[in-house]
XYZ file of C-alpha atoms in Angstrom:
174
model
C 54.597 78.239 80.081
C 54.528 80.530 83.084
C 57.344 79.860 85.532
C 56.833 82.365 88.304
C 54.796 85.425 89.225
C 56.652 88.142 91.089
C 55.455 91.476 92.381
C 57.263 94.533 93.692
C 55.448 97.000 95.925
C 57.720 99.893 94.931
C 56.847 102.310 92.135
C 58.040 101.903 88.571
C 59.561 105.389 88.692
C 62.927 103.922 89.677
C 64.747 100.600 89.798
C 65.670 101.273 93.430
C 64.014 99.172 96.124
C 62.728 96.717 93.518
C 63.958 93.479 95.097
C 61.793 91.176 93.000
C 62.779 92.894 89.754
C 66.435 92.563 90.735
C 65.949 88.861 91.493
C 64.129 88.411 88.182
C 66.865 90.158 86.202
C 69.483 87.953 87.881
C 67.456 84.847 86.995
C 67.206 86.006 83.375
C 70.971 86.626 83.271
C 71.534 83.105 84.626
C 69.221 81.696 81.915
C 66.637 80.471 84.418
C 64.066 82.097 82.116
C 64.103 83.561 78.623
C 61.268 86.121 78.730
C 60.345 88.875 81.146
C 56.574 89.319 80.967
C 55.023 92.430 82.489
C 51.340 93.365 82.554
C 51.898 97.064 81.862
C 54.985 98.899 80.664
C 54.723 101.636 83.306
C 54.734 98.971 86.042
C 58.169 97.881 84.830
C 59.545 101.398 84.509
C 58.563 105.038 84.178
C 62.092 106.131 83.394
C 63.416 106.252 79.837
C 66.980 105.617 80.980
C 66.053 102.703 83.274
C 63.910 101.105 80.574
C 66.646 101.585 77.961
C 69.090 99.860 80.314
C 66.718 96.919 80.797
C 66.180 96.630 77.027
C 69.913 96.772 76.359
C 70.544 94.145 79.032
C 67.911 91.909 77.418
C 69.622 92.244 74.024
C 73.089 91.544 75.406
C 71.993 88.595 77.564
C 69.639 87.147 74.950
C 66.270 87.269 76.683
C 63.062 88.987 75.611
C 60.634 91.435 77.170
C 56.903 90.929 76.637
C 54.590 93.763 77.668
C 50.992 92.558 77.710
C 49.254 95.940 77.486
C 51.233 96.949 74.364
C 50.964 93.635 72.532
C 54.040 94.404 70.419
C 57.091 92.301 69.659
C 59.904 94.202 71.311
C 62.528 92.143 69.520
C 61.685 94.088 66.326
C 62.700 97.649 65.547
C 59.008 98.692 65.371
C 58.250 97.090 68.744
C 61.249 98.796 70.291
C 60.108 102.150 68.877
C 56.574 101.736 70.248
C 57.931 100.736 73.665
C 60.292 103.722 73.748
C 57.474 106.115 72.851
C 55.238 104.628 75.539
C 57.941 104.771 78.216
C 58.641 108.410 77.275
C 54.958 109.166 77.793
C 54.973 107.341 81.152
C 58.011 109.353 82.301
C 56.354 112.592 81.154
C 53.147 111.662 83.009
C 55.127 110.952 86.198
C 56.829 114.336 85.971
C 53.571 116.200 85.307
C 51.966 114.534 88.325
C 54.987 115.550 90.419
C 54.762 119.161 89.227
C 51.033 119.342 89.975
C 51.567 117.848 93.416
C 54.325 120.355 94.177
C 52.080 123.273 93.159
C 49.166 121.917 95.217
C 51.336 121.441 98.315
C 52.779 124.946 97.949
C 49.205 126.303 97.817
C 48.343 124.477 101.056
C 51.401 125.959 102.776
C 50.606 129.440 101.385
C 47.140 129.216 102.977
C 48.782 128.410 106.308
C 48.128 124.681 106.176
C 50.492 122.004 107.404
C 51.887 119.150 105.354
C 52.336 115.550 106.434
C 50.210 113.257 108.494
C 49.128 114.207 111.976
C 51.217 112.760 114.720
C 49.437 110.165 116.785
C 52.175 109.943 119.409
C 50.712 110.120 122.887
C 51.423 112.996 125.252
C 52.943 110.437 127.616
C 55.470 109.412 124.940
C 56.232 113.085 124.212
C 56.964 113.645 127.917
C 59.102 110.498 127.977
C 61.167 111.839 125.047
C 61.632 115.200 126.769
C 62.645 113.544 130.049
C 65.239 111.356 128.333
C 66.596 114.296 126.377
C 66.603 116.449 129.522
C 68.686 113.759 131.221
C 71.441 114.462 128.702
C 70.858 111.648 126.202
C 71.617 112.257 122.519
C 68.726 111.958 120.078
C 70.030 108.541 119.017
C 70.224 107.423 122.646
C 66.640 108.628 123.189
C 65.496 106.625 120.149
C 67.389 103.525 121.298
C 65.931 103.822 124.812
C 62.365 104.084 123.481
C 62.893 101.061 121.244
C 64.454 99.045 124.080
C 61.593 100.031 126.421
C 59.071 98.759 123.865
C 57.418 102.158 123.426
C 55.345 101.841 120.236
C 56.019 104.219 117.358
C 53.199 105.844 115.409
C 53.833 103.481 112.499
C 54.801 100.379 114.480
C 58.509 100.393 113.600
C 61.611 101.268 115.558
C 62.444 104.701 116.879
C 64.848 107.004 115.006
C 66.750 110.031 116.271
C 65.142 112.354 113.685
C 61.660 111.220 114.718
C 62.357 111.936 118.388
C 63.765 115.363 117.512
C 60.685 116.183 115.391
C 58.257 115.073 118.112
C 60.146 117.239 120.603
C 59.566 120.271 118.345
C 55.808 119.631 117.965
C 54.675 121.469 121.065
C 54.656 120.848 124.750
C 51.923 118.654 126.284
C 50.593 119.796 129.614
């Protein structure tokens, strides 16, 4: 029977920033469950080495992996082979997408285009940053002052020194 449904927002390209997967793997190691069920293999991982590590951990710790879209028994040598082939294809696909994206972005830059989202920081905030910096504050002090003053960031988070420096370089409001 199904014990728990967990979801990570992060991509399957890496095990980094996958808090729920980490929690799940710890629970499996502690025998709180005996099967890791994933809807699609590439949602678990798109890295051959990461997937191999998860499979090896499952063998050592005595729990199973069930991938619904493959419908293969990964405890058998044939199931393991199919899973390894599929994860190799997922890793290849991720790399091809990355290469195409890199080429497309280089073409935009070659045509004189700019990359990244447009800044929606107000001219008033830009002036505020320049005034604080002109008063001799370090970039980190500028960021801390903006955060303390409750000045909203473009994305609603806290201010960072690098962000303030970048905004300062984006042109002078009149």
